[in-house]
Amino acid sequence: MPTVIARSWARPVVAVLGLIYLVLGVAGFFVPETAHGGHDTTRVVWLFSSSTVLNIVHTALGLLGLLAARKLSGAVAYCWVLFVAFTGLTAYGILATAFSTAREDPVNLNWADNWLHGLTALVALVVALSGSRAEEA
């Protein structure tokens, strides 16, 4: 009977993703005037824009990532959710950043956010696909 060996790197990758987004989300709450709505490119944490909506999303996904990293099945499920969520957020961000003339963008995304969310979606897809498979020993 073959032995199933799960990929051991999926859980640490999910933990790192969760920690990155938790730190980014919590740090965003310390940016002055984050509670004000609208598109304002001066509200940034490092390179990434900050808004109440974006901070809540980043903090929630960061906490979920740290919790999901406890088990391989949780890490894989989290990566599928992350892939879908950040693919949508990347598409929204590209459209909002490139074509929006309205100053009432509640998410307040910039190009650095679009790159971060897009790369996160790709990493999540790779982890979800490889973590879903098992190797025979």
Coordinates of C-alpha atoms in Angstrom, one line a residue:
M1 CA 0.0 0.0 0.0
P2 CA 1.6 3.4 -1.0
T3 CA 2.2 6.0 1.5
V4 CA 0.9 9.5 0.9
I5 CA 3.3 12.4 1.5
A6 CA 1.7 15.8 1.7
R7 CA 3.6 18.8 0.5
S8 CA 5.1 20.4 3.6
W9 CA 5.8 23.9 2.2
A10 CA 2.1 24.8 1.7
R11 CA 1.5 25.6 5.4
P12 CA 4.5 27.9 5.9
V13 CA 3.7 29.8 2.7
V14 CA 0.2 30.4 3.9
A15 CA 1.4 31.5 7.3
V16 CA 3.8 34.0 5.7
L17 CA 1.0 35.3 3.4
G18 CA -1.3 35.6 6.4
L19 CA 1.4 37.5 8.4
I20 CA 2.1 39.9 5.6
Y21 CA -1.5 40.8 5.1
L22 CA -2.2 41.0 8.9
V23 CA 0.7 43.4 9.3
L24 CA -0.3 45.5 6.3
G25 CA -3.9 45.7 7.4
V26 CA -3.1 46.6 11.0
A27 CA -0.5 49.1 10.0
G28 CA -3.0 50.7 7.7
F29 CA -5.2 51.7 10.6
F30 CA -2.4 53.9 11.9
V31 CA -2.3 56.0 8.8
P32 CA -3.7 59.4 9.5
E33 CA -7.2 60.1 8.2
T34 CA -7.8 56.5 7.1
A35 CA -11.4 56.7 8.1
H36 CA -12.1 59.4 5.5
G37 CA -13.6 58.0 2.3
G38 CA -12.6 58.6 -1.3
H39 CA -9.6 58.1 -3.4
D40 CA -6.5 59.8 -1.8
T41 CA -3.1 58.6 -2.9
T42 CA -1.3 60.2 0.1
R43 CA -2.7 57.6 2.5
V44 CA -0.1 54.8 2.1
V45 CA 1.6 52.2 4.2
W46 CA 5.1 51.8 2.7
L47 CA 4.1 51.6 -1.0
F48 CA 0.6 50.3 -0.6
S49 CA -2.5 52.5 -0.3
S50 CA -4.7 52.5 2.8
S51 CA -8.4 52.8 3.3
T52 CA -10.8 51.5 5.9
V53 CA -12.2 48.9 3.5
L54 CA -8.8 47.7 2.4
N55 CA -7.5 47.6 5.9
I56 CA -10.4 45.4 7.0
V57 CA -10.0 43.1 4.1
H58 CA -6.2 42.7 4.6
T59 CA -6.6 42.2 8.4
A60 CA -9.4 39.6 8.0
L61 CA -7.5 37.7 5.3
G62 CA -4.3 37.8 7.4
L63 CA -6.0 36.4 10.5
L64 CA -7.7 33.7 8.4
G65 CA -4.3 32.8 6.8
L66 CA -2.7 32.3 10.2
L67 CA -5.6 30.1 11.3
A68 CA -5.6 28.2 8.0
A69 CA -1.9 27.4 8.2
R70 CA -2.5 25.0 11.1
K71 CA -3.6 22.2 8.7
L72 CA -2.8 21.4 5.1
S73 CA -6.5 21.1 4.2
G74 CA -7.1 24.6 5.7
A75 CA -4.2 26.0 3.9
V76 CA -5.4 24.7 0.5
A77 CA -8.9 25.9 1.1
Y78 CA -7.6 29.4 2.1
C79 CA -5.4 29.5 -1.0
W80 CA -8.5 28.9 -3.2
V81 CA -10.4 31.7 -1.4
L82 CA -7.3 33.9 -1.7
F83 CA -7.0 33.2 -5.4
V84 CA -10.6 34.0 -6.2
A85 CA -10.7 37.1 -3.9
F86 CA -7.4 38.6 -5.1
T87 CA -8.0 37.9 -8.8
G88 CA -11.2 39.9 -8.5
L89 CA -9.5 42.6 -6.5
T90 CA -6.7 42.8 -9.0
A91 CA -9.2 43.2 -11.9
Y92 CA -11.1 45.9 -10.0
G93 CA -7.9 47.6 -9.1
I94 CA -6.6 47.7 -12.6
L95 CA -9.9 49.2 -13.9
A96 CA -10.2 51.6 -11.0
T97 CA -6.6 52.8 -11.2
A98 CA -6.3 53.0 -15.0
F99 CA -9.8 54.2 -16.0
S100 CA -11.5 55.8 -13.0
T101 CA -12.0 59.5 -13.0
A102 CA -14.2 59.3 -9.9
R103 CA -12.6 60.4 -6.6
E104 CA -15.0 58.2 -4.6
D105 CA -13.2 54.9 -4.9
P106 CA -13.9 53.2 -1.5
V107 CA -11.0 50.8 -1.8
N108 CA -8.4 53.4 -2.7
L109 CA -6.1 51.1 -4.7
N110 CA -2.8 52.1 -6.4
W111 CA -0.5 50.2 -8.8
A112 CA 1.6 48.8 -6.0
D113 CA -1.6 47.2 -4.6
N114 CA -2.5 45.8 -8.0
W115 CA 0.9 44.1 -8.2
L116 CA 0.7 42.8 -4.7
H117 CA -2.8 41.4 -5.1
G118 CA -1.9 39.9 -8.5
L119 CA 1.2 38.2 -7.3
T120 CA -0.6 36.9 -4.2
A121 CA -3.3 35.4 -6.4
L122 CA -0.6 33.6 -8.5
V123 CA 1.2 32.3 -5.4
A124 CA -2.2 31.2 -3.9
L125 CA -3.0 29.3 -7.1
V126 CA 0.3 27.5 -7.1
V127 CA 0.0 26.5 -3.5
A128 CA -3.6 25.5 -3.9
L129 CA -2.9 23.3 -6.9
S130 CA 0.3 21.7 -5.5
G131 CA -1.2 21.3 -2.0
S132 CA -4.2 19.5 -3.4
R133 CA -2.1 16.8 -4.9
A134 CA -0.2 14.1 -3.0
E135 CA 2.8 12.2 -4.0
E136 CA 3.3 8.5 -3.7
A137 CA 6.4 7.4 -1.9

